[in-house]
Amino acid sequence: VESYVVLRNFSITASTTTSGNAIVLVNGDGALISRIRTTLHRDGIDAGAVSRAIIEDCIVDSTDGNTAGVGITIGADGIVRWCKSAAATGNAFLASGARAKIIGCEVGATATGISMTAANGIISDCRVTGNTTTAVSAGAANLRVAGCTITGTSTTGITTSSADVAIKDCTIS
């Protein structure tokens, strides 16, 4: 059974950063999440359990200041494009599924800007502009990181611990 959800053009604001998750998709075969803004949630948008999700043009303003809050999580064969995540305490963007793509996204202050933990993914044309511990973490095999710009204060610009990771045309300043 295929299932698909579409969420568009709204915002969710919590009263505190410990107010749970803004959006969580717990299963499914696809989703389109477009032009959503979340503020003051433990996690922003979580589509890690959904295959083929598309998250585009979204903004996550802040996540939990006390734990490892995540701005946007994408699962297998998913795409995050043209989104912004600032003030996440864990990962601004987390690609936890194989063949995920994070394209044209912007990261503000966070612990880890963009983290890819599953194989065969792509991080392309993203900007990390805030203070981070690690700007980009390419932590799985067969990843491609291209055209990324990292400015601000980062302890580590781009890190990888896996085989066959290609890094091309990135700027760290």
PDB file of C-alpha atoms in Angstrom:
ATOM      1  CA  VAL A   1       0.000   0.000   0.000  1.00  0.00           C
ATOM      2  CA  GLU A   2       1.454   3.333  -1.020  1.00  0.00           C
ATOM      3  CA  SER A   3       0.857   6.419   1.041  1.00  0.00           C
ATOM      4  CA  TYR A   4       1.764  10.031   0.334  1.00  0.00           C
ATOM      5  CA  VAL A   5       1.277  13.183   2.398  1.00  0.00           C
ATOM      6  CA  VAL A   6       1.460  16.840   1.359  1.00  0.00           C
ATOM      7  CA  LEU A   7       2.069  19.633   3.902  1.00  0.00           C
ATOM      8  CA  ARG A   8       2.330  23.202   2.581  1.00  0.00           C
ATOM      9  CA  ASN A   9       2.349  26.863   3.557  1.00  0.00           C
ATOM     10  CA  PHE A  10       2.051  27.065   7.335  1.00  0.00           C
ATOM     11  CA  SER A  11       4.080  27.672  10.477  1.00  0.00           C
ATOM     12  CA  ILE A  12       4.212  26.012  13.877  1.00  0.00           C
ATOM     13  CA  THR A  13       5.494  27.833  16.951  1.00  0.00           C
ATOM     14  CA  ALA A  14       5.887  26.161  20.322  1.00  0.00           C
ATOM     15  CA  SER A  15       6.008  27.948  23.656  1.00  0.00           C
ATOM     16  CA  THR A  16       9.408  26.506  24.634  1.00  0.00           C
ATOM     17  CA  THR A  17      12.214  24.536  23.028  1.00  0.00           C
ATOM     18  CA  THR A  18      11.218  21.418  24.958  1.00  0.00           C
ATOM     19  CA  SER A  19       7.754  21.279  23.361  1.00  0.00           C
ATOM     20  CA  GLY A  20       8.293  18.119  21.336  1.00  0.00           C
ATOM     21  CA  ASN A  21       8.688  17.809  17.588  1.00  0.00           C
ATOM     22  CA  ALA A  22       7.062  20.175  15.117  1.00  0.00           C
ATOM     23  CA  ILE A  23       6.456  17.584  12.348  1.00  0.00           C
ATOM     24  CA  VAL A  24       7.187  13.844  12.447  1.00  0.00           C
ATOM     25  CA  LEU A  25       6.240  11.419   9.688  1.00  0.00           C
ATOM     26  CA  VAL A  26       6.396   7.927  11.180  1.00  0.00           C
ATOM     27  CA  ASN A  27       6.083   5.894   7.969  1.00  0.00           C
ATOM     28  CA  GLY A  28       5.084   6.168   4.344  1.00  0.00           C
ATOM     29  CA  ASP A  29       6.226   5.943   0.781  1.00  0.00           C
ATOM     30  CA  GLY A  30       6.538   9.633   0.067  1.00  0.00           C
ATOM     31  CA  ALA A  31       5.875  13.157   1.216  1.00  0.00           C
ATOM     32  CA  LEU A  32       6.044  16.727   0.017  1.00  0.00           C
ATOM     33  CA  ILE A  33       6.731  19.253   2.754  1.00  0.00           C
ATOM     34  CA  SER A  34       6.966  22.746   1.327  1.00  0.00           C
ATOM     35  CA  ARG A  35       7.165  26.277   2.738  1.00  0.00           C
ATOM     36  CA  ILE A  36       6.853  25.285   6.401  1.00  0.00           C
ATOM     37  CA  ARG A  37       8.400  27.278   9.254  1.00  0.00           C
ATOM     38  CA  THR A  38       8.955  25.763  12.697  1.00  0.00           C
ATOM     39  CA  THR A  39      10.079  27.642  15.792  1.00  0.00           C
ATOM     40  CA  LEU A  40      10.994  26.535  19.344  1.00  0.00           C
ATOM     41  CA  HIS A  41      10.524  22.770  19.058  1.00  0.00           C
ATOM     42  CA  ARG A  42      12.740  19.932  20.262  1.00  0.00           C
ATOM     43  CA  ASP A  43      13.138  18.885  16.611  1.00  0.00           C
ATOM     44  CA  GLY A  44      11.902  20.669  13.511  1.00  0.00           C
ATOM     45  CA  ILE A  45      10.881  18.391  10.602  1.00  0.00           C
ATOM     46  CA  ASP A  46      11.529  14.648  10.795  1.00  0.00           C
ATOM     47  CA  ALA A  47      10.916  12.573   7.666  1.00  0.00           C
ATOM     48  CA  GLY A  48      13.638  10.034   8.462  1.00  0.00           C
ATOM     49  CA  ALA A  49      11.222   7.082   8.451  1.00  0.00           C
ATOM     50  CA  VAL A  50       9.692   7.971   5.070  1.00  0.00           C
ATOM     51  CA  SER A  51      11.194   7.004   1.738  1.00  0.00           C
ATOM     52  CA  ARG A  52      11.139   9.453  -1.164  1.00  0.00           C
ATOM     53  CA  ALA A  53      10.186  12.524   0.880  1.00  0.00           C
ATOM     54  CA  ILE A  54      10.815  15.981  -0.544  1.00  0.00           C
ATOM     55  CA  ILE A  55      11.320  18.843   1.884  1.00  0.00           C
ATOM     56  CA  GLU A  56      11.711  22.208   0.199  1.00  0.00           C
ATOM     57  CA  ASP A  57      11.765  25.905   1.020  1.00  0.00           C
ATOM     58  CA  CYS A  58      11.383  25.296   4.771  1.00  0.00           C
ATOM     59  CA  ILE A  59      12.821  27.166   7.759  1.00  0.00           C
ATOM     60  CA  VAL A  60      13.623  25.732  11.185  1.00  0.00           C
ATOM     61  CA  ASP A  61      14.350  28.628  13.539  1.00  0.00           C
ATOM     62  CA  SER A  62      15.446  26.835  16.684  1.00  0.00           C
ATOM     63  CA  THR A  63      15.501  23.457  18.363  1.00  0.00           C
ATOM     64  CA  ASP A  64      15.944  22.237  21.930  1.00  0.00           C
ATOM     65  CA  GLY A  65      18.638  24.127  23.804  1.00  0.00           C
ATOM     66  CA  ASN A  66      19.103  21.295  26.303  1.00  0.00           C
ATOM     67  CA  THR A  67      19.504  18.179  24.125  1.00  0.00           C
ATOM     68  CA  ALA A  68      20.601  17.214  20.631  1.00  0.00           C
ATOM     69  CA  GLY A  69      17.785  18.816  18.660  1.00  0.00           C
ATOM     70  CA  VAL A  70      17.720  18.263  14.890  1.00  0.00           C
ATOM     71  CA  GLY A  71      16.466  20.824  12.400  1.00  0.00           C
ATOM     72  CA  ILE A  72      15.492  18.613   9.435  1.00  0.00           C
ATOM     73  CA  THR A  73      15.882  14.823   9.053  1.00  0.00           C
ATOM     74  CA  ILE A  74      15.475  13.072   5.699  1.00  0.00           C
ATOM     75  CA  GLY A  75      15.310   9.306   4.998  1.00  0.00           C
ATOM     76  CA  ALA A  76      16.066   6.998   2.078  1.00  0.00           C
ATOM     77  CA  ASP A  77      15.825   8.463  -1.427  1.00  0.00           C
ATOM     78  CA  GLY A  78      14.695  11.780   0.061  1.00  0.00           C
ATOM     79  CA  ILE A  79      15.595  15.311  -0.973  1.00  0.00           C
ATOM     80  CA  VAL A  80      15.966  18.431   1.145  1.00  0.00           C
ATOM     81  CA  ARG A  81      16.368  21.530  -0.997  1.00  0.00           C
ATOM     82  CA  TRP A  82      16.470  25.292  -0.435  1.00  0.00           C
ATOM     83  CA  CYS A  83      15.866  25.031   3.326  1.00  0.00           C
ATOM     84  CA  LYS A  84      17.367  26.966   6.254  1.00  0.00           C
ATOM     85  CA  SER A  85      18.082  25.674   9.729  1.00  0.00           C
ATOM     86  CA  ALA A  86      19.481  27.842  12.495  1.00  0.00           C
ATOM     87  CA  ALA A  87      20.151  27.336  16.188  1.00  0.00           C
ATOM     88  CA  ALA A  88      19.889  23.556  16.156  1.00  0.00           C
ATOM     89  CA  THR A  89      21.713  22.003  19.076  1.00  0.00           C
ATOM     90  CA  GLY A  90      22.485  18.724  17.275  1.00  0.00           C
ATOM     91  CA  ASN A  91      22.356  18.562  13.484  1.00  0.00           C
ATOM     92  CA  ALA A  92      20.854  21.322  11.391  1.00  0.00           C
ATOM     93  CA  PHE A  93      20.333  18.739   8.600  1.00  0.00           C
ATOM     94  CA  LEU A  94      20.542  14.972   9.078  1.00  0.00           C
ATOM     95  CA  ALA A  95      20.372  12.551   6.150  1.00  0.00           C
ATOM     96  CA  SER A  96      19.778   9.166   7.764  1.00  0.00           C
ATOM     97  CA  GLY A  97      18.634   7.204   4.705  1.00  0.00           C
ATOM     98  CA  ALA A  98      20.565   5.833   1.735  1.00  0.00           C
ATOM     99  CA  ARG A  99      20.700   7.914  -1.436  1.00  0.00           C
ATOM    100  CA  ALA A 100      19.468  11.071   0.310  1.00  0.00           C
ATOM    101  CA  LYS A 101      20.263  14.498  -1.127  1.00  0.00           C
ATOM    102  CA  ILE A 102      20.703  17.834   0.616  1.00  0.00           C
ATOM    103  CA  ILE A 103      20.826  20.610  -1.970  1.00  0.00           C
ATOM    104  CA  GLY A 104      21.094  24.388  -1.736  1.00  0.00           C
ATOM    105  CA  CYS A 105      20.502  24.548   2.004  1.00  0.00           C
ATOM    106  CA  GLU A 106      21.721  27.081   4.545  1.00  0.00           C
ATOM    107  CA  VAL A 107      22.909  26.443   8.094  1.00  0.00           C
ATOM    108  CA  GLY A 108      23.190  28.925  10.950  1.00  0.00           C
ATOM    109  CA  ALA A 109      24.704  28.233  14.370  1.00  0.00           C
ATOM    110  CA  THR A 110      24.584  24.560  15.382  1.00  0.00           C
ATOM    111  CA  ALA A 111      26.715  21.694  16.665  1.00  0.00           C
ATOM    112  CA  THR A 112      26.873  19.871  13.300  1.00  0.00           C
ATOM    113  CA  GLY A 113      25.696  21.685  10.206  1.00  0.00           C
ATOM    114  CA  ILE A 114      25.015  18.853   7.764  1.00  0.00           C
ATOM    115  CA  SER A 115      25.411  15.196   8.689  1.00  0.00           C
ATOM    116  CA  MET A 116      25.034  12.310   6.246  1.00  0.00           C
ATOM    117  CA  THR A 117      25.009   8.915   7.979  1.00  0.00           C
ATOM    118  CA  ALA A 118      23.865   6.596   5.156  1.00  0.00           C
ATOM    119  CA  ALA A 119      25.601   5.593   1.930  1.00  0.00           C
ATOM    120  CA  ASN A 120      25.348   6.965  -1.603  1.00  0.00           C
ATOM    121  CA  GLY A 121      24.149  10.441  -0.673  1.00  0.00           C
ATOM    122  CA  ILE A 122      24.851  13.916  -2.040  1.00  0.00           C
ATOM    123  CA  ILE A 123      25.437  17.241  -0.298  1.00  0.00           C
ATOM    124  CA  SER A 124      25.515  19.994  -2.903  1.00  0.00           C
ATOM    125  CA  ASP A 125      25.694  23.797  -3.024  1.00  0.00           C
ATOM    126  CA  CYS A 126      25.023  24.318   0.685  1.00  0.00           C
ATOM    127  CA  ARG A 127      26.204  27.190   2.891  1.00  0.00           C
ATOM    128  CA  VAL A 128      27.251  26.876   6.526  1.00  0.00           C
ATOM    129  CA  THR A 129      27.528  30.407   7.885  1.00  0.00           C
ATOM    130  CA  GLY A 130      27.179  30.160  11.661  1.00  0.00           C
ATOM    131  CA  ASN A 131      29.414  28.922  14.432  1.00  0.00           C
ATOM    132  CA  THR A 132      29.562  25.118  14.365  1.00  0.00           C
ATOM    133  CA  THR A 133      31.583  22.315  15.872  1.00  0.00           C
ATOM    134  CA  THR A 134      31.538  20.446  12.538  1.00  0.00           C
ATOM    135  CA  ALA A 135      30.209  22.140   9.405  1.00  0.00           C
ATOM    136  CA  VAL A 136      29.783  19.007   7.245  1.00  0.00           C
ATOM    137  CA  SER A 137      30.051  15.400   8.388  1.00  0.00           C
ATOM    138  CA  ALA A 138      30.226  12.856   5.558  1.00  0.00           C
ATOM    139  CA  GLY A 139      29.986   9.753   7.732  1.00  0.00           C
ATOM    140  CA  ALA A 140      29.087   7.002   5.248  1.00  0.00           C
ATOM    141  CA  ALA A 141      30.534   5.379   2.131  1.00  0.00           C
ATOM    142  CA  ASN A 142      30.077   6.586  -1.440  1.00  0.00           C
ATOM    143  CA  LEU A 143      29.103  10.170  -0.642  1.00  0.00           C
ATOM    144  CA  ARG A 144      29.550  13.276  -2.774  1.00  0.00           C
ATOM    145  CA  VAL A 145      30.068  16.744  -1.293  1.00  0.00           C
ATOM    146  CA  ALA A 146      30.245  19.520  -3.892  1.00  0.00           C
ATOM    147  CA  GLY A 147      30.039  23.292  -4.122  1.00  0.00           C
ATOM    148  CA  CYS A 148      29.649  23.932  -0.401  1.00  0.00           C
ATOM    149  CA  THR A 149      30.731  27.183   1.275  1.00  0.00           C
ATOM    150  CA  ILE A 150      31.715  27.248   4.940  1.00  0.00           C
ATOM    151  CA  THR A 151      32.238  30.569   6.741  1.00  0.00           C
ATOM    152  CA  GLY A 152      32.059  31.560  10.386  1.00  0.00           C
ATOM    153  CA  THR A 153      33.803  29.693  13.160  1.00  0.00           C
ATOM    154  CA  SER A 154      33.893  25.924  12.771  1.00  0.00           C
ATOM    155  CA  THR A 155      36.141  23.622  14.762  1.00  0.00           C
ATOM    156  CA  THR A 156      36.085  21.242  11.765  1.00  0.00           C
ATOM    157  CA  GLY A 157      35.079  22.221   8.232  1.00  0.00           C
ATOM    158  CA  ILE A 158      34.427  18.894   6.496  1.00  0.00           C
ATOM    159  CA  THR A 159      35.049  15.525   8.087  1.00  0.00           C
ATOM    160  CA  THR A 160      34.753  12.009   6.750  1.00  0.00           C
ATOM    161  CA  SER A 161      35.479   8.621   8.254  1.00  0.00           C
ATOM    162  CA  SER A 162      34.320   6.389   5.416  1.00  0.00           C
ATOM    163  CA  ALA A 163      35.561   5.010   2.123  1.00  0.00           C
ATOM    164  CA  ASP A 164      34.942   6.587  -1.264  1.00  0.00           C
ATOM    165  CA  VAL A 165      33.859  10.089  -0.279  1.00  0.00           C
ATOM    166  CA  ALA A 166      34.406  12.722  -2.974  1.00  0.00           C
ATOM    167  CA  ILE A 167      34.738  16.378  -1.985  1.00  0.00           C
ATOM    168  CA  LYS A 168      34.782  18.853  -4.862  1.00  0.00           C
ATOM    169  CA  ASP A 169      34.765  22.651  -5.257  1.00  0.00           C
ATOM    170  CA  CYS A 170      34.117  23.494  -1.592  1.00  0.00           C
ATOM    171  CA  THR A 171      35.329  26.681   0.089  1.00  0.00           C
ATOM    172  CA  ILE A 172      36.259  27.044   3.759  1.00  0.00           C
ATOM    173  CA  SER A 173      37.105  30.509   5.038  1.00  0.00           C
TER     174      SER A 173
END
